[in-house]
Coordinates of C-alpha atoms and ligand atoms in Angstrom, one line a residue:
M16 CA -32.9 13.7 13.1
K17 CA -29.2 14.9 12.5
K18 CA -28.1 11.4 12.3
K19 CA -30.9 10.5 9.8
L20 CA -29.6 13.6 7.6
L21 CA -26.1 12.4 7.7
I22 CA -26.9 9.1 6.6
I23 CA -28.9 10.3 3.7
A24 CA -25.9 12.6 2.6
A25 CA -23.5 9.8 3.0
I26 CA -25.7 7.5 0.6
S27 CA -26.1 10.2 -2.1
I28 CA -22.4 10.9 -1.9
S29 CA -21.5 7.4 -2.5
T30 CA -24.0 7.1 -5.2
L31 CA -22.9 10.0 -7.2
F32 CA -19.4 8.6 -7.4
A33 CA -20.4 4.9 -7.7
A34 CA -18.3 3.3 -10.5
E35 CA -19.9 1.0 -13.2
P36 CA -18.4 -2.4 -12.4
V37 CA -17.5 -4.7 -15.6
E38 CA -18.0 -8.2 -15.1
V39 CA -14.6 -10.0 -15.7
D40 CA -15.1 -12.8 -18.1
D41 CA -13.8 -16.4 -16.6
R42 CA -11.0 -16.5 -19.1
F43 CA -9.3 -13.6 -17.6
S44 CA -10.5 -13.7 -14.0
D45 CA -7.5 -14.9 -12.4
S46 CA -3.8 -15.2 -12.8
T47 CA -3.6 -18.8 -13.4
K48 CA -5.2 -17.7 -16.8
C49 CA -2.3 -15.9 -17.7
K50 CA 0.5 -18.4 -16.8
A51 CA 0.6 -20.3 -20.1
C52 CA 2.4 -17.2 -21.7
H53 CA 3.3 -14.9 -18.7
L54 CA 4.5 -17.6 -16.2
H55 CA 7.4 -15.3 -15.0
I56 CA 5.3 -12.3 -14.4
V57 CA 2.8 -14.3 -12.3
N58 CA 5.3 -15.8 -10.3
E59 CA 6.8 -12.5 -9.4
W60 CA 3.4 -11.0 -8.7
E61 CA 2.2 -13.9 -6.4
H62 CA 4.5 -12.9 -3.6
S63 CA 3.7 -9.3 -3.7
W64 CA 1.6 -7.6 -1.2
H65 CA -0.9 -6.7 -4.0
A66 CA -1.6 -10.1 -4.1
K67 CA -2.3 -10.5 -0.5
S68 CA -4.9 -7.5 -0.6
H69 CA -7.9 -9.5 0.6
Y70 CA -9.8 -10.1 3.9
E71 CA -8.7 -13.6 3.8
N72 CA -4.9 -13.1 3.2
N73 CA -3.7 -10.3 5.3
E74 CA -4.1 -10.5 9.0
Y75 CA -3.7 -6.7 9.6
F76 CA -6.2 -5.8 6.9
R77 CA -8.8 -8.2 8.4
A78 CA -8.3 -7.0 11.9
T79 CA -8.6 -3.5 10.9
T80 CA -11.7 -4.0 8.9
D81 CA -13.4 -6.1 11.8
Y82 CA -12.3 -3.4 14.2
V83 CA -13.8 -0.5 11.9
S84 CA -17.2 -2.8 11.7
K85 CA -17.1 -3.0 15.3
K86 CA -16.5 0.5 16.4
T87 CA -18.8 2.2 13.8
R88 CA -21.4 -0.7 14.2
K89 CA -21.6 -1.0 10.4
S90 CA -21.9 -4.3 9.1
L91 CA -18.8 -6.2 8.4
S92 CA -19.9 -6.7 4.7
G93 CA -20.7 -2.9 4.5
V94 CA -17.2 -2.1 5.5
Q95 CA -15.7 -4.5 3.2
V96 CA -17.5 -3.3 0.2
Q97 CA -16.1 0.2 1.4
C98 CA -12.5 -0.9 1.6
A99 CA -12.7 -2.9 -1.9
T100 CA -12.8 0.6 -3.4
C101 CA -8.8 0.2 -3.4
H102 CA -8.1 -3.1 -2.1
N103 CA -10.4 -5.4 -4.4
P104 CA -11.7 -3.0 -7.1
R105 CA -12.8 -5.8 -9.3
I106 CA -15.9 -6.2 -7.0
S107 CA -19.4 -6.2 -8.5
V108 CA -21.2 -4.2 -5.8
T109 CA -19.4 -0.8 -5.3
S110 CA -21.7 0.8 -2.2
T111 CA -24.0 -0.4 0.1
G112 CA -26.8 1.6 1.7
I113 CA -28.9 1.7 4.6
E114 CA -31.2 -1.1 3.3
H115 CA -28.2 -3.4 3.6
E116 CA -27.4 -2.4 7.0
I117 CA -31.0 -3.1 8.0
I118 CA -30.9 -6.7 6.5
A119 CA -27.6 -7.4 8.1
V120 CA -28.8 -6.7 11.5
M121 CA -31.6 -9.1 10.9
G122 CA -29.1 -11.5 10.0
L123 CA -30.7 -12.0 6.5
D124 CA -27.7 -10.8 4.3
K125 CA -26.3 -14.3 3.9
D126 CA -27.6 -14.8 0.3
S127 CA -27.5 -11.3 -0.7
E128 CA -25.9 -9.8 -3.7
V129 CA -23.4 -7.9 -1.3
E130 CA -22.3 -11.4 0.3
K131 CA -22.0 -13.2 -3.3
A132 CA -19.7 -10.2 -4.6
L133 CA -17.5 -10.5 -1.5
E134 CA -17.0 -14.3 -1.8
S135 CA -16.4 -14.2 -5.5
D136 CA -13.4 -15.7 -6.9
V137 CA -12.9 -12.5 -8.9
I138 CA -11.7 -10.4 -6.1
S139 CA -10.0 -13.1 -4.0
E140 CA -6.5 -12.4 -5.8
G141 CA -6.5 -8.5 -4.6
I142 CA -4.8 -6.3 -6.9
N143 CA -4.3 -8.8 -9.7
C144 CA -3.5 -8.5 -13.3
V145 CA -6.9 -7.3 -14.5
V146 CA -6.9 -4.7 -12.0
C147 CA -3.9 -2.9 -13.7
H148 CA -4.2 -4.0 -16.9
N149 CA -8.2 -3.4 -17.5
I150 CA -8.0 0.3 -16.8
G151 CA -9.2 2.0 -19.8
A152 CA -9.2 5.6 -18.4
I153 CA -8.3 7.3 -15.2
Y154 CA -10.2 10.5 -14.1
S155 CA -7.5 12.5 -12.6
D156 CA -9.8 15.7 -13.1
K157 CA -12.3 14.0 -10.3
D158 CA -12.2 15.4 -6.8
E159 CA -8.9 14.1 -4.8
T160 CA -11.1 12.3 -2.5
V161 CA -12.3 10.0 -5.4
R162 CA -9.9 7.1 -5.5
G163 CA -9.8 3.5 -6.4
I164 CA -12.7 2.0 -8.4
N165 CA -14.3 5.3 -8.7
R166 CA -11.2 6.8 -10.3
V167 CA -11.1 4.4 -13.2
E168 CA -13.1 3.1 -16.0
W169 CA -12.6 -0.6 -17.0
T170 CA -11.9 -1.8 -20.4
K171 CA -14.3 -4.5 -21.9
S172 CA -13.4 -7.7 -20.4
G173 CA -10.4 -9.1 -22.3
V174 CA -8.8 -6.0 -23.4
M175 CA -5.5 -6.0 -21.8
V176 CA -4.0 -2.4 -21.5
G177 CA 0.0 -2.5 -21.6
P178 CA 3.1 -0.4 -22.4
F179 CA 3.5 -1.3 -25.9
D180 CA 2.0 -0.2 -29.2
D181 CA 2.7 -2.7 -31.3
A182 CA 1.8 -5.8 -29.1
M183 CA -0.5 -8.8 -30.4
S184 CA -1.9 -11.6 -28.7
P185 CA -4.0 -14.6 -29.6
Y186 CA -5.5 -14.9 -26.3
H187 CA -6.5 -11.2 -25.7
K188 CA -7.0 -7.9 -27.3
V189 CA -4.5 -5.5 -26.5
E190 CA -4.3 -1.8 -26.2
H191 CA -2.0 1.0 -25.1
R192 CA -2.4 3.7 -22.7
E193 CA 0.2 6.3 -21.5
Y194 CA -0.1 5.7 -18.0
M195 CA 1.5 2.3 -18.6
D196 CA 4.8 3.7 -19.9
K197 CA 5.0 7.5 -20.0
D198 CA 3.1 8.4 -16.9
P199 CA 2.8 5.3 -14.6
N200 CA 2.6 7.4 -11.5
K201 CA -1.0 8.1 -12.4
L202 CA -1.7 4.6 -12.3
C203 CA -0.2 4.1 -8.7
F204 CA -1.9 7.2 -7.5
V205 CA -5.3 5.8 -8.1
C206 CA -5.1 4.0 -4.9
H207 CA -1.5 5.1 -3.2
A208 CA -3.1 8.5 -2.4
N209 CA -5.9 10.3 0.1
D210 CA -6.4 7.4 2.3
R211 CA -9.0 8.7 4.8
S212 CA -10.8 7.5 8.0
A213 CA -14.4 7.2 8.4
S214 CA -14.5 10.8 9.7
D215 CA -12.7 11.8 6.4
F216 CA -9.6 12.6 8.3
V217 CA -6.6 12.1 5.7
F218 CA -4.0 10.0 7.4
V219 CA -1.7 9.5 4.5
N220 CA -1.4 11.1 0.9
M221 CA 1.4 9.8 -1.0
E222 CA 0.5 12.1 -4.0
K223 CA 0.8 15.4 -2.1
E224 CA 4.0 14.5 -0.7
Y225 CA 5.6 13.0 -3.7
V226 CA 8.6 15.4 -5.1
D227 CA 8.9 15.1 -8.7
G228 CA 12.7 14.6 -9.3
G229 CA 12.7 12.2 -12.3
K230 CA 12.5 8.9 -10.3
L231 CA 8.9 7.1 -10.8
C232 CA 7.1 4.9 -8.5
V233 CA 8.0 1.8 -10.9
D234 CA 11.6 2.7 -11.2
C235 CA 11.9 1.6 -7.4
H236 CA 9.1 -0.8 -7.0
M237 CA 9.0 -2.6 -10.3
G238 CA 13.0 -2.2 -10.9
S239 CA 14.4 -0.4 -13.9
K240 CA 13.6 -1.6 -17.3
K241 CA 15.8 -4.4 -18.7
Q242 CA 16.1 -6.7 -21.6
G243 CA 13.7 -9.5 -21.3
I244 CA 10.3 -11.0 -22.7
A245 CA 6.7 -10.0 -22.0
A246 CA 5.1 -13.3 -23.1
T247 CA 7.0 -16.7 -23.4
L248 CA 4.8 -17.5 -26.7
R249 CA 7.1 -17.8 -29.7
I250 CA 5.6 -15.0 -31.9
D251 CA 9.0 -13.6 -33.1
N252 CA 10.7 -15.9 -35.6
K253 CA 9.7 -19.1 -33.7
K254 CA 11.4 -17.3 -30.7
P255 CA 9.7 -15.1 -27.9
K256 CA 9.9 -11.5 -28.6
E257 CA 12.7 -9.3 -26.9
R258 CA 11.1 -6.4 -24.9
E259 CA 12.0 -3.9 -22.4
V260 CA 10.4 -5.0 -19.4
R261 CA 10.2 -4.2 -15.5
G262 CA 9.6 -6.8 -12.6
H263 CA 6.4 -7.6 -10.9
A264 CA 7.4 -8.2 -7.5
F265 CA 6.2 -4.6 -6.1
P266 CA 8.9 -5.1 -3.0
G267 CA 8.1 -2.3 -0.4
A268 CA 7.8 -2.1 3.2
H269 CA 7.0 -5.6 4.1
T270 CA 10.3 -6.8 2.5
D271 CA 13.2 -6.7 4.8
T272 CA 15.7 -6.8 2.1
M273 CA 14.6 -3.3 0.8
W274 CA 15.0 -1.5 4.0
E275 CA 18.9 -2.1 4.3
G276 CA 20.2 1.4 3.3
A277 CA 16.8 2.7 2.7
L278 CA 17.9 5.7 4.7
D279 CA 21.0 7.2 5.6
L280 CA 22.4 7.8 8.9
K281 CA 24.6 10.4 10.7
V282 CA 25.8 10.6 14.0
E283 CA 27.4 13.4 15.7
Q284 CA 28.4 14.8 19.1
K285 CA 28.0 18.6 19.7
K286 CA 28.7 19.4 23.3
K287 CA 26.7 17.2 25.5
E288 CA 24.3 16.1 23.2
V289 CA 24.2 13.3 20.4
F290 CA 22.5 14.2 17.0
I291 CA 21.1 11.8 14.9
S292 CA 20.4 12.7 11.3
I293 CA 18.2 10.4 9.4
I294 CA 18.3 11.3 5.7
N295 CA 15.8 10.2 3.0
S296 CA 16.9 10.6 -0.5
N297 CA 13.5 9.1 -1.9
P298 CA 10.9 11.0 -3.3
H299 CA 8.4 10.2 -0.7
N300 CA 8.1 10.4 3.0
I301 CA 9.5 7.6 5.0
P302 CA 7.3 5.9 6.7
S303 CA 4.4 6.5 4.5
G304 CA 1.8 4.6 2.4
F305 CA -0.3 3.5 5.6
G306 CA -0.7 5.0 9.2
S307 CA 1.0 3.9 12.5
R308 CA 4.4 2.6 10.5
E309 CA 7.3 3.2 12.8
I310 CA 11.1 4.0 12.6
I311 CA 13.1 3.1 15.7
A312 CA 16.4 4.5 16.4
E313 CA 17.9 2.4 19.3
L314 CA 21.1 3.9 21.2
V315 CA 23.6 2.0 23.1
F316 CA 25.8 3.8 25.5
K317 CA 29.1 2.2 26.3
K318 CA 32.2 2.4 28.5
S319 CA 35.0 0.0 27.3
D320 CA 32.5 -2.2 25.8
E321 CA 30.4 -2.4 28.8
V322 CA 26.8 -1.1 28.3
L323 CA 25.8 1.7 30.4
E324 CA 22.5 2.6 29.1
T325 CA 20.1 1.5 26.1
K326 CA 17.4 4.0 24.8
A327 CA 14.6 3.8 21.9
L328 CA 13.6 7.0 20.1
S329 CA 10.5 6.4 18.1
L330 CA 9.1 8.1 14.8
T331 CA 5.5 7.3 14.4
T332 CA 2.0 8.6 14.6
Y333 CA -0.8 8.2 17.2
Y334 CA -4.4 8.5 16.4
K335 CA -7.5 9.7 18.3
D336 CA -10.9 9.0 18.0
K337 CA -14.1 11.2 18.5
R338 CA -13.7 10.8 22.3
G339 CA -10.1 11.4 22.5
K340 CA -9.2 7.9 23.0
A341 CA -6.2 6.2 21.1
T342 CA -7.4 4.4 18.1
I343 CA -6.2 2.8 14.5
P344 CA -6.0 5.3 11.6
H345 CA -9.1 4.4 10.1
L346 CA -11.1 5.6 12.8
A347 CA -9.2 8.8 13.6
V348 CA -10.3 12.5 13.9
S349 CA -6.8 13.6 14.8
S350 CA -3.3 12.6 15.1
S351 CA 0.0 13.4 16.8
D352 CA 2.5 15.5 14.9
D353 CA 4.0 13.8 11.6
L354 CA 7.4 12.6 12.4
S355 CA 8.1 10.8 9.3
V356 CA 11.3 11.8 7.4
P357 CA 10.2 13.9 4.4
A358 CA 10.8 13.3 0.9
N359 CA 14.3 14.1 -0.2
G360 CA 14.8 15.5 3.4
K361 CA 15.9 14.8 6.7
R362 CA 14.8 14.8 10.2
V363 CA 17.2 15.4 13.1
L364 CA 17.3 13.7 16.5
K365 CA 18.8 14.6 19.6
T366 CA 19.7 13.2 23.0
P367 CA 21.9 13.9 26.0
V368 CA 25.2 12.0 26.1
Q369 CA 25.1 9.4 28.9
R370 CA 27.4 10.4 31.8
G371 CA 30.6 8.2 31.6
A372 CA 30.1 6.9 28.2
D373 CA 33.1 6.7 25.7
R374 CA 31.1 5.3 22.6
V375 CA 27.5 5.4 21.5
E376 CA 26.1 2.9 19.0
V377 CA 22.9 3.8 17.0
T378 CA 20.9 1.5 14.9
L379 CA 18.0 2.4 12.7
Y380 CA 14.7 -0.1 12.3
Y381 CA 11.5 -0.1 10.8
R382 CA 8.1 -1.5 12.3
L383 CA 5.1 -2.0 10.0
V384 CA 3.0 -1.5 13.1
N385 CA 3.6 0.7 16.4
N386 CA 2.9 -1.0 19.8
E387 CA -0.4 1.1 20.3
V388 CA -2.1 -0.4 17.1
H389 CA -0.6 -3.6 17.5
S390 CA -2.2 -4.2 21.0
L391 CA -5.6 -2.6 19.9
L392 CA -5.9 -5.0 17.2
D393 CA -4.2 -8.1 18.8
L394 CA -2.1 -8.9 15.8
R395 CA -0.5 -12.4 16.2
E396 CA 1.7 -12.8 13.1
P397 CA 5.5 -12.0 13.6
I398 CA 5.8 -9.9 10.8
W399 CA 3.8 -6.9 12.4
S400 CA 6.2 -6.8 15.0
Q401 CA 9.5 -7.8 13.2
K402 CA 12.3 -5.0 13.2
F403 CA 13.7 -4.8 9.8
F404 CA 17.2 -3.3 9.7
I405 CA 17.8 -0.1 8.0
A406 CA 21.4 1.2 9.1
S407 CA 23.8 1.7 11.9
K408 CA 26.8 4.0 12.9
S409 CA 28.7 4.2 16.1
I410 CA 31.0 7.1 17.2
S411 CA 33.5 7.7 20.0
L412 CA 32.4 10.1 22.6
K413 CA 34.4 13.0 24.1
Ligands
HEC1 C1 -0.1 -2.7 -9.6 C2 -0.4 -2.7 -11.0 C3 0.1 -3.9 -11.9 C4 -0.2 -5.3 -11.6 C5 -1.2 -5.7 -10.5 C6 0.2 -6.2 -12.8 N1 0.9 -5.3 -13.5 FE1 1.7 -5.9 -15.3 N2 2.4 -4.0 -15.7 C7 2.3 -2.7 -14.9 C8 2.8 -1.8 -15.3 C9 2.9 -0.4 -14.6 C10 3.6 -2.2 -16.5 C11 4.5 -1.3 -17.4 C12 6.0 -1.5 -17.1 C13 6.8 -0.6 -18.0 O1 7.3 -1.2 -18.7 O2 7.1 0.5 -17.4 C14 3.3 -3.4 -16.6 C15 3.9 -4.3 -17.5 C16 3.3 -5.7 -17.9 C17 3.5 -6.4 -19.2 C18 4.5 -5.7 -20.3 C19 5.7 -6.5 -20.2 C20 6.6 -6.0 -18.7 O3 6.9 -6.9 -17.7 O4 6.9 -4.9 -18.8 C21 3.0 -7.5 -19.1 C22 3.0 -8.6 -20.0 C23 2.2 -7.4 -17.9 N3 2.4 -6.5 -17.1 C24 1.5 -8.4 -17.3 C25 0.7 -8.8 -16.2 C26 0.3 -10.0 -15.6 C27 0.2 -11.3 -16.2 C28 -0.2 -9.7 -14.0 C29 -0.7 -10.3 -13.2 C30 0.2 -11.6 -12.6 C31 0.1 -8.2 -14.0 N4 1.0 -7.8 -15.0 C32 0.1 -7.2 -13.0 C33 1.3 -2.8 -13.6 C34 0.8 -3.9 -13.2
HEC2 C1 -1.9 -17.7 -25.0 C2 -0.9 -16.8 -24.7 C3 -1.4 -15.7 -23.7 C4 -2.1 -15.8 -22.6 C5 -2.6 -16.9 -22.1 C6 -2.2 -14.5 -22.1 N1 -1.3 -13.6 -22.9 FE1 -0.8 -11.7 -22.7 N2 -0.1 -11.6 -24.1 C7 0.6 -12.7 -25.0 C8 1.2 -12.2 -26.1 C9 1.8 -12.9 -27.4 C10 1.4 -10.7 -26.0 C11 2.3 -9.9 -26.8 C12 3.7 -9.9 -26.2 C13 4.7 -9.0 -27.1 O1 4.3 -8.5 -28.0 O2 6.1 -8.9 -26.7 C14 0.8 -10.6 -24.7 C15 1.0 -9.2 -24.1 C16 0.1 -8.8 -22.9 C17 0.2 -7.6 -22.3 C18 1.1 -6.3 -22.6 C19 0.2 -5.5 -23.7 C20 0.7 -4.5 -24.4 O3 0.0 -3.7 -25.2 O4 1.8 -3.9 -23.8 C21 -0.5 -7.7 -21.3 C22 -0.6 -6.6 -20.1 C23 -1.0 -9.2 -21.1 N3 -0.5 -9.6 -22.1 C24 -1.6 -9.5 -20.0 C25 -2.2 -10.8 -19.9 C26 -3.2 -11.2 -18.7 C27 -3.5 -10.4 -17.6 C28 -3.4 -12.5 -19.1 C29 -4.3 -13.3 -18.3 C30 -5.5 -12.8 -17.9 C31 -2.9 -12.9 -20.4 N4 -2.0 -11.7 -20.8 C32 -3.0 -14.1 -21.0 C33 0.3 -13.8 -24.9 C34 -0.8 -14.5 -23.8
HEC3 C1 -6.2 -0.4 -7.4 C2 -5.3 -0.1 -6.3 C3 -3.8 0.1 -6.1 C4 -3.1 0.3 -7.5 C5 -3.6 0.9 -9.1 C6 -1.7 0.4 -7.0 N1 -1.7 -0.2 -5.9 FE1 0.1 -0.6 -4.7 N2 -0.8 -1.4 -3.1 C7 -2.4 -1.3 -3.1 C8 -2.8 -1.9 -2.0 C9 -4.4 -2.0 -1.3 C10 -1.8 -2.7 -1.2 C11 -1.6 -3.1 0.2 C12 -1.8 -4.5 0.0 C13 -1.9 -5.2 1.4 O1 -0.8 -5.0 2.0 O2 -2.5 -6.1 1.6 C14 -0.6 -2.1 -2.1 C15 0.9 -2.3 -1.8 C16 1.7 -2.0 -2.5 C17 3.1 -1.8 -2.2 C18 3.5 -2.7 -0.9 C19 4.0 -1.7 0.3 C20 4.5 -2.2 0.9 O3 4.2 -1.7 2.2 O4 5.2 -3.6 1.1 C21 4.1 -1.4 -3.1 C22 5.5 -1.1 -3.3 C23 3.0 -0.9 -4.2 N3 1.7 -1.1 -3.7 C24 3.5 -0.2 -5.3 C25 2.4 0.3 -6.4 C26 3.0 0.9 -7.4 C27 4.3 1.2 -7.9 C28 1.8 1.1 -8.5 C29 1.8 1.7 -9.8 C30 2.3 1.0 -10.7 C31 0.7 0.5 -7.6 N4 1.1 0.1 -6.3 C32 -0.6 0.7 -7.8 C33 -3.4 -0.9 -4.2 C34 -3.2 -0.4 -5.3
HEC4 C1 13.7 6.5 -5.4 C2 13.2 5.1 -5.2 C3 11.7 5.3 -4.9 C4 10.8 5.8 -5.6 C5 10.8 6.8 -6.8 C6 9.4 5.5 -5.0 N1 9.7 4.8 -3.8 FE1 8.5 3.8 -2.5 N2 9.9 3.3 -1.4 C7 11.3 3.4 -1.5 C8 11.7 2.9 -0.5 C9 13.4 2.8 -0.2 C10 10.9 2.6 0.6 C11 11.2 2.0 2.1 C12 11.9 0.9 1.9 C13 11.0 -0.3 1.4 O1 10.1 -0.3 0.8 O2 11.2 -1.5 2.0 C14 9.7 2.9 -0.1 C15 8.3 2.5 0.6 C16 7.4 2.6 0.0 C17 5.8 2.2 0.4 C18 5.8 1.5 1.8 C19 5.8 2.7 2.9 C20 5.3 2.3 4.4 O3 6.2 2.9 5.1 O4 4.5 1.5 4.4 C21 5.0 2.5 -0.4 C22 3.4 2.2 -0.4 C23 5.6 3.1 -1.7 N3 6.9 3.2 -1.5 C24 5.1 3.6 -2.8 C25 5.7 4.4 -3.6 C26 4.8 5.1 -4.7 C27 3.3 5.0 -4.6 C28 5.8 5.8 -5.5 C29 5.6 6.9 -6.6 C30 4.7 7.9 -6.1 C31 7.1 5.5 -4.8 N4 7.0 4.6 -3.7 C32 8.3 6.0 -5.5 C33 11.6 4.1 -2.7 C34 11.0 4.7 -3.8
HEC5 C1 -7.8 5.2 -1.3 C2 -7.6 3.9 -1.5 C3 -7.9 3.0 0.0 C4 -8.9 2.7 0.5 C5 -10.3 3.0 0.5 C6 -8.7 1.8 1.8 N1 -7.4 1.5 1.6 FE1 -6.2 0.5 2.9 N2 -4.6 0.7 1.7 C7 -4.4 1.2 0.6 C8 -3.0 1.3 -0.1 C9 -2.8 2.0 -1.2 C10 -2.3 0.6 1.2 C11 -0.8 0.3 1.0 C12 0.0 1.1 1.7 C13 1.2 0.4 2.0 O1 1.6 -0.6 2.0 O2 2.1 1.3 2.8 C14 -3.3 0.2 2.1 C15 -3.0 -0.5 3.1 C16 -3.6 -0.8 4.4 C17 -3.2 -1.5 5.4 C18 -2.0 -2.0 5.7 C19 -1.7 -3.3 5.3 C20 -0.3 -3.9 5.3 O3 -0.3 -5.3 5.1 O4 0.5 -3.4 6.0 C21 -4.5 -1.7 6.1 C22 -4.6 -2.3 7.5 C23 -5.6 -1.1 5.5 N3 -5.1 -0.7 4.4 C24 -6.9 -1.3 5.8 C25 -7.9 -0.7 5.1 C26 -9.4 -0.7 5.6 C27 -9.9 -1.6 6.8 C28 -10.3 0.2 4.7 C29 -11.5 0.2 4.8 C30 -12.0 0.9 5.9 C31 -9.1 0.4 3.7 N4 -7.8 0.0 3.9 C32 -9.6 1.5 2.7 C33 -5.7 2.0 0.1 C34 -6.8 2.3 0.5

């Protein structure tokens, strides 16, 4: 009985916030349609992780979706629709109910609207041009749990929203919105905030931890504004129009070159202990963005160049399910302490000096997935266990 009530409650909540999908016309549905005039932008975006946000294109995302479906006994397609809220927001079906679960259990969902929506080309590019540039309104006044597709209203297909108020294009209509230039954080927080588990446990909230100090998300993840062009079409006296533009590569935690120097490192000896200060001058915590990310401090104690002892200190978060067992962020009811380095702040680790050592070398690395989640999901691609170099310091010991 209790379970039934819960299901009814869940269905009514999801329909309450169900967004209105707007069909994307074939002429705008994917980035190849923009290449004739925005090739430089398409080329950059293509290599970003926004472009990989789809079940078929990201092993970690796929494994997590499968795992959630298996453990919650919800149909895979039902879970995929739920995740699409932020990962594939142009999907044409925005929620599924108990009827879909019954059809799925009976194996009759192959030709359903839900399957068609999930297999559509419109969502195969993940967070593509017509996600960010077709948002007509952002409902920032909605409850903070309402994210992705349910936090926005789409423009009519073919109306591109952009940062300029004087742009004109022969291919599409153009409109200006303030979250494309003055307040772009609002656009990023549509999805990069309040990520929660099946039990409503919030495992990351970039909007809450963000310290407003003048730097915008786009300043670092799309680069500063530079002189360039928005379109290659010759609209300005037979030349492309010069504009102030940003990049579309969205480099982030998966880009190893972004990590070098991302955090500062200070190593000191105080009596019989080594103090390692990790300093974060960015306006959000690191790691952040998703759960189970990890920072590793590797220590090598030496005596006249001979290695006496090596040691690794880990900054990560572990998650527990309803039964108290180790799990992934999306199935968590609780977590270990947050050890991330706070926004515009620092975290200090200490460890005893190895007896006899005259030198210690400390190297900081970042990993996208900690060992626990890596083995729960049996991830295979090397990127998930790769260590990205951040910084290193070495001091002599007294
Ligand atoms: C994650 C959101 C996001 C995605 C995805 C995205 N854009 Fe943008 N785009 C922006 C933002 C934000 C700006 C405004 C940058 C600024 O000037 O501050 C912008 C600016 C632009 C501009 C104006 C010129 C410039 O570069 O600043 C054009 C044209 C454009 N985007 C086209 C595209 C195309 C084509 C795609 C798909 C290949 C795309 N965008 C994907 C967020 C996005
Ligand atoms: C036939 C050429 C052409 C094609 C194809 C085209 N655009 Fe454009 N687009 C333009 C021109 C021209 C501008 C105006 C540039 C300027 O004023 O500097 C523009 C401007 C934009 C802007 C900025 C609008 C603003 O007000 O800031 C966005 C966003 C945009 N296009 C997105 C897209 C997307 C997404 C696609 C593919 C679905 C696409 N465009 C396809 C020619 C094109
Ligand atoms: C419609 C939802 C949505 C919006 C809006 C959005 N993002 Fe994202 N973003 C995602 C998702 C989902 C991913 C993860 C994709 C993956 O890894 O498969 C992502 C990934 C990223 C990454 C890569 C992080 C990494 O770990 O490498 C960066 C950087 C990023 N987004 C920045 C931005 C910025 C800046 C904005 C605002 C201009 C923005 N995003 C707007 C959903 C969104
Ligand atoms: C001052 C520069 C700066 C600003 C501003 C900034 N970031 Fe970052 N961000 C970084 C750095 C540095 C990293 C870690 C290195 C990397 O991305 O490779 C990072 C990492 C990330 C990641 C990946 C984190 C992880 O561990 O998975 C995401 C997602 C992200 N930022 C989104 C955002 C969003 C959304 C905003 C705006 C609220 C924002 N960033 C503002 C510099 C910045
Ligand atoms: C509230 C919006 C939102 C919802 C709903 C959501 N995600 Fe995400 N997810 C994001 C954003 C934003 C990122 C990028 C963060 C980053 O890279 O640091 C992300 C990143 C991820 C990643 C890490 C990908 C990588 O390449 O490292 C996985 C795995 C993931 N999500 C799984 C899921 C699954 C499975 C669901 C559905 C059960 C889901 N997400 C629902 C917003 C969301």
